[in-house]
Amino acid sequence: MPTIPIGNGLLRVAFASVLAAASQPEAACASNRGADTTAVENVRALLSSACRCTGATSHGRYLHCANGIVRAALWGGSKALRPTPSPVALRQEPGGGSRCIDTTAVESVRALVSSACEGVGARARGRYLRCAKGIVRASLRAGPIPRPVPAPVAFRQEPEGVTLGDPAFEALPGARADFGRLGGAVYQIEVPEKWNRRLVLFMHGWEELRPEAHVSAPDIRTDLILHGYAWGASSFSSTSWIAGRSADETAALWDYFTQKYGRPCWTYVTGMSMGGAASHIAAERYPDRFDGSLALCGSAGFVEGAMELADYFAAGAYVAGITQAEFDASTDAGSLVPSRILPALQSPAAHERFESIMLDLTGGPRAFDREGFRLEEDTNWRRAQLLVALHIAPNAGTVYRLGPLSTVSSDEFNRAAIRLPTNDALLRSFTEGNETTGGFEMPLLSLYATGDGQVPIEQARILRRRVDAAAKSDLLVQRVLRDASHCGFSNAEQEASFEALVGWVEHGVKPEGQDVLVDDLRTLGGQFELAPRPGTPEAEAVPGAAERVVVHGGLTLDGAPFDARFLGAIVRRDGLVTPCQYTLASVDDGRYEITVLADAEASGCGAPGAEILLWAFARNQRLFSRESLAWPGNGGTATFDASFSVSAPDGGAPPTSDFIGEVFRRAGERLPPGTRVEAYAGDVRCGVASTRRTGNYSGYILSVVGPDSVAGCDRDGTPTFRIDGQPATNAPGGGHTLDLILRRGPSSRGACSRTYG
């Protein structure tokens, strides 16, 4: 019988045993002379996996866990089991014991012994029990299967063309911070006082060749610490696109962590954007260190991303009328972007044509396709220009297949599309070690956004095909959320997916996913969204939605109409100021339209007696309108013309200090949308907001005013916070990023309350 890998799911262990018994009937029945050694090793492997965290600290705790599982399995008697994934429940052990028993492990042990002892069990209950007890006793005597620490991974010892940022940070309450330099990178590690012996390693996105490399903490840092997980992250030794090296240097961080704190019983790797691509590679490369991977908006590799940018250039050049001859005659191919392509795309008709071609090439129609495309257009053109100039944007062999959005045929586009030359040696230097083969060695759960204009959903489809071709389909689950943003997932959605991955890895409960190879991508989304996105029917049904107001009009900056990518709104009421835009809008030649929330949807927002002020990001700064608009009435529409000035950036808005963050109970449960958050100076309320009900941000945005707005307030001081009227503890973050935790309530979840699925 082949060796069963530890940590790849309890149910797979059970299935392997059943198959082995079927193929070796002479070994399936335990004899009076001793237990079936194959069954013993299978039960031992299963118990080693199920009790890994307890066994990591002491043999006695391992036996405590393993005995509870086998006792519950034998107590249930013989059972012919056909294991199927189902939510894992933790329940009290039989007979009123105090231990939490993983029912999936119990049923898997029962399946193993039932398969091995079914011959004797069919004739007599007593003989079945003798057989089963012989197997489990031998398994317990053998103890857990050792997990050797692998040899340290080789990694770069000096940074490559960058300086290293300061990794120092302040630990959350109840945790300790560890930071410093490791080879050519700097790192951060945070370990809670009540560590559950699980580790999460996070890999950040591409830093676009910036001169200084920085560490980024995972978005779900507070949730991890509250639930007992340690986390770590590396800056990496370069700010280039180095998904493969990111995986290697993260493995080196695991080596350091293990040497200092001991081997974690379970390790999860996760990353976003380039870090998501690195999560794919880590799942192939490091099964001796990592047990599961959560990949967020990761491309299938450097080549796939570079080909998409080549398509970007080819589609833009086609719409601009650039021929192959003109391109070949150019001494600076990258300069064609600002000189020829972007001016041509100023025409709305030309831009729509270009946009439609690109949407067809990246998956076809889907939710928020055009919104997401426009959000990332500047970024994509900057990158396309760079890659074309370096001759590392390959499309020479691409056969383009357009879809229903384009007005040009595939044949016509293939004939006219510019073919880009490549510097093969330079391209190899970027691709070497940065490609995903699909040969995963551990469970991987990936998330994508339908409208992501930087890592389009087509990347998810490429990944799926590659994994299928490698015969690893059972190790990949993909989820798609309707959102326009790059990596447009809320922290709550990331937490839910991480918990699903834990259930898969530790308990064999494979999460639900979606088929990204469907013909119509418009059918995807909705299933895994924890907050409705603006623009969906669900967002129009949240409490208070009917009371939003729509404001439109003309805007000037120092007397002239202007363009701005971001336009927001604040509401001033009773001296307090609250950010209240439904979504960020834009300004086009001085014209705008924006939706503003009412108090019924977001605490502190619009109500009778309130005023609306606008803010815009222009000239590299945030500017507030000089004028204000009286609240037009719930559900109303109003015209509001306003002016801004660079010399008076605050306009008519009072100065504030702004805070953002998430809110939790002490046990780690996230508080629901609409939870009220207030800031106080003593007994004086100086700010009010609530957690968002819609969108991909699940926290709060709070402005604290000073004494010029409300007597007794101090916007430069340290406020205290209340959540739904109850005192909150401040969890430190960078700048004015503050996660808030209710002081009252249980300090941990119920001992047997957690489920996975």
Short mmCIF file of C-alpha atoms in Angstrom, two decimals, residues 121-291:
data_model
loop_
_atom_site.label_atom_id
_atom_site.label_comp_id
_atom_site.label_asym_id
_atom_site.label_seq_id
_atom_site.Cartn_x
_atom_site.Cartn_y
_atom_site.Cartn_z
CA GLY A 121 -17.54 -8.00 12.57
CA ALA A 122 -20.12 -9.58 10.32
CA ARG A 123 -20.17 -12.70 12.52
CA ALA A 124 -19.93 -11.38 16.08
CA ARG A 125 -19.91 -8.05 17.81
CA GLY A 126 -17.30 -9.26 20.30
CA ARG A 127 -14.89 -10.39 17.60
CA TYR A 128 -15.35 -7.06 15.81
CA LEU A 129 -14.42 -5.15 18.97
CA ARG A 130 -11.35 -7.36 19.59
CA CYS A 131 -10.19 -6.69 16.04
CA ALA A 132 -10.88 -2.96 16.23
CA LYS A 133 -9.25 -2.54 19.64
CA GLY A 134 -6.19 -4.39 18.43
CA ILE A 135 -5.80 -1.94 15.56
CA VAL A 136 -6.29 1.24 17.58
CA ARG A 137 -4.13 0.04 20.50
CA ALA A 138 -1.28 -0.76 18.15
CA SER A 139 -1.73 2.64 16.52
CA LEU A 140 -1.64 4.43 19.88
CA ARG A 141 1.42 2.47 21.04
CA ALA A 142 3.27 3.46 17.88
CA GLY A 143 2.63 7.14 18.60
CA PRO A 144 2.41 9.99 16.09
CA ILE A 145 4.30 9.75 12.83
CA PRO A 146 7.36 12.02 13.10
CA ARG A 147 7.47 15.13 10.90
CA PRO A 148 11.12 15.87 10.21
CA VAL A 149 12.17 19.47 9.66
CA PRO A 150 13.46 19.85 6.09
CA ALA A 151 16.92 21.17 5.30
CA PRO A 152 16.99 24.98 5.14
CA VAL A 153 16.11 26.45 1.78
CA ALA A 154 18.77 28.45 -0.06
CA PHE A 155 17.91 32.12 -0.42
CA ARG A 156 19.49 35.41 -1.40
CA GLN A 157 21.68 37.00 1.28
CA GLU A 158 21.71 40.59 -0.03
CA PRO A 159 18.96 42.78 -1.49
CA GLU A 160 18.96 43.21 -5.25
CA GLY A 161 19.15 46.86 -6.23
CA VAL A 162 16.91 48.11 -3.42
CA THR A 163 17.20 49.39 0.11
CA LEU A 164 15.24 47.70 2.88
CA GLY A 165 12.52 49.51 4.78
CA ASP A 166 12.24 49.53 8.56
CA PRO A 167 10.31 46.40 9.62
CA ALA A 168 9.60 47.60 13.19
CA PHE A 169 5.96 47.41 14.23
CA GLU A 170 3.84 47.35 17.38
CA ALA A 171 2.24 44.06 18.35
CA LEU A 172 -1.48 43.76 18.94
CA PRO A 173 -2.61 43.35 22.56
CA GLY A 174 -1.91 39.80 23.70
CA ALA A 175 0.81 39.18 21.11
CA ARG A 176 4.54 39.76 20.70
CA ALA A 177 6.33 41.28 17.72
CA ASP A 178 9.43 39.86 16.09
CA PHE A 179 11.08 41.76 13.25
CA GLY A 180 14.48 42.18 11.67
CA ARG A 181 16.58 41.21 8.70
CA LEU A 182 16.80 37.75 7.18
CA GLY A 183 19.30 37.51 4.34
CA GLY A 184 18.49 40.05 1.65
CA ALA A 185 15.07 40.92 3.06
CA VAL A 186 13.41 42.15 6.24
CA TYR A 187 10.58 40.34 7.98
CA GLN A 188 7.78 40.69 10.49
CA ILE A 189 6.41 37.94 12.74
CA GLU A 190 3.62 38.23 15.30
CA VAL A 191 2.87 35.44 17.78
CA PRO A 192 -0.15 35.54 20.12
CA GLU A 193 0.37 34.66 23.78
CA LYS A 194 -2.13 31.81 23.38
CA TRP A 195 -0.63 30.47 20.17
CA ASN A 196 -2.60 27.59 18.62
CA ARG A 197 0.62 26.33 16.97
CA ARG A 198 -0.60 27.32 13.52
CA LEU A 199 1.27 29.75 11.28
CA VAL A 200 0.09 31.89 8.36
CA LEU A 201 2.72 33.30 6.00
CA PHE A 202 1.64 36.24 3.83
CA MET A 203 3.15 37.39 0.53
CA HIS A 204 2.49 40.92 -0.70
CA GLY A 205 1.91 42.18 -4.23
CA TRP A 206 4.29 43.64 -6.80
CA GLU A 207 6.00 46.86 -5.64
CA GLU A 208 6.64 47.99 -9.24
CA LEU A 209 10.42 48.44 -9.07
CA ARG A 210 10.29 50.94 -6.20
CA PRO A 211 13.67 51.77 -4.62
CA GLU A 212 12.76 50.43 -1.15
CA ALA A 213 11.33 47.04 -0.21
CA HIS A 214 8.72 46.87 2.55
CA VAL A 215 6.93 44.24 4.61
CA SER A 216 3.13 44.12 4.49
CA ALA A 217 0.99 42.49 7.17
CA PRO A 218 -1.99 40.41 6.02
CA ASP A 219 -5.30 42.26 5.85
CA ILE A 220 -6.77 39.72 8.26
CA ARG A 221 -4.04 40.22 10.87
CA THR A 222 -6.40 41.04 13.76
CA ASP A 223 -8.62 38.05 13.02
CA LEU A 224 -5.60 35.75 12.97
CA ILE A 225 -4.24 36.97 16.31
CA LEU A 226 -7.64 36.83 18.00
CA HIS A 227 -7.99 33.20 16.91
CA GLY A 228 -4.52 32.17 18.06
CA TYR A 229 -2.66 32.10 14.72
CA ALA A 230 0.88 33.41 14.38
CA TRP A 231 1.70 35.17 11.13
CA GLY A 232 4.83 36.18 9.28
CA ALA A 233 5.75 38.12 6.15
CA SER A 234 8.87 39.04 4.18
CA SER A 235 9.70 42.20 2.24
CA PHE A 236 11.50 40.02 -0.35
CA SER A 237 14.91 40.99 -1.65
CA SER A 238 13.66 42.87 -4.72
CA THR A 239 10.72 44.98 -5.82
CA SER A 240 10.64 43.33 -9.24
CA TRP A 241 8.00 40.76 -10.27
CA ILE A 242 9.49 37.76 -8.45
CA ALA A 243 6.68 35.36 -7.58
CA GLY A 244 9.03 32.37 -7.46
CA ARG A 245 11.63 34.09 -5.30
CA SER A 246 8.83 35.35 -3.05
CA ALA A 247 7.81 31.74 -2.42
CA ASP A 248 11.44 30.77 -1.74
CA GLU A 249 12.11 33.62 0.67
CA THR A 250 8.83 32.90 2.44
CA ALA A 251 9.97 29.29 2.84
CA ALA A 252 13.19 30.68 4.33
CA LEU A 253 11.09 32.67 6.79
CA TRP A 254 9.34 29.41 7.76
CA ASP A 255 12.77 27.91 8.43
CA TYR A 256 13.65 30.84 10.69
CA PHE A 257 10.32 30.66 12.50
CA THR A 258 10.66 26.92 13.06
CA GLN A 259 14.17 27.28 14.42
CA LYS A 260 13.09 29.98 16.87
CA TYR A 261 9.57 28.92 17.89
CA GLY A 262 9.38 25.24 16.97
CA ARG A 263 7.71 23.60 14.01
CA PRO A 264 4.09 24.77 13.60
CA CYS A 265 1.64 21.91 13.52
CA TRP A 266 -0.07 23.47 10.49
CA THR A 267 1.24 26.18 8.18
CA TYR A 268 -0.79 28.11 5.62
CA VAL A 269 0.61 30.33 2.91
CA THR A 270 -1.38 33.14 1.36
CA GLY A 271 -0.75 36.13 -0.86
CA MET A 272 -2.36 38.86 -2.91
CA SER A 273 -1.75 39.78 -6.58
CA MET A 274 1.91 38.84 -7.19
CA GLY A 275 1.70 37.19 -3.79
CA GLY A 276 -1.29 35.23 -5.09
CA ALA A 277 0.84 33.96 -7.98
CA ALA A 278 3.54 33.13 -5.42
CA SER A 279 0.93 31.15 -3.46
CA HIS A 280 0.41 28.96 -6.53
CA ILE A 281 4.15 28.30 -6.76
CA ALA A 282 4.49 27.65 -3.02
CA ALA A 283 1.73 25.03 -3.27
CA GLU A 284 3.86 23.19 -5.84
CA ARG A 285 7.29 23.74 -4.34
CA TYR A 286 7.04 23.43 -0.56
CA PRO A 287 4.73 20.62 0.63
CA ASP A 288 7.38 19.81 3.26
CA ARG A 289 6.69 23.16 4.94
CA PHE A 290 3.21 24.32 4.01
CA ASP A 291 -0.10 22.46 4.37
#
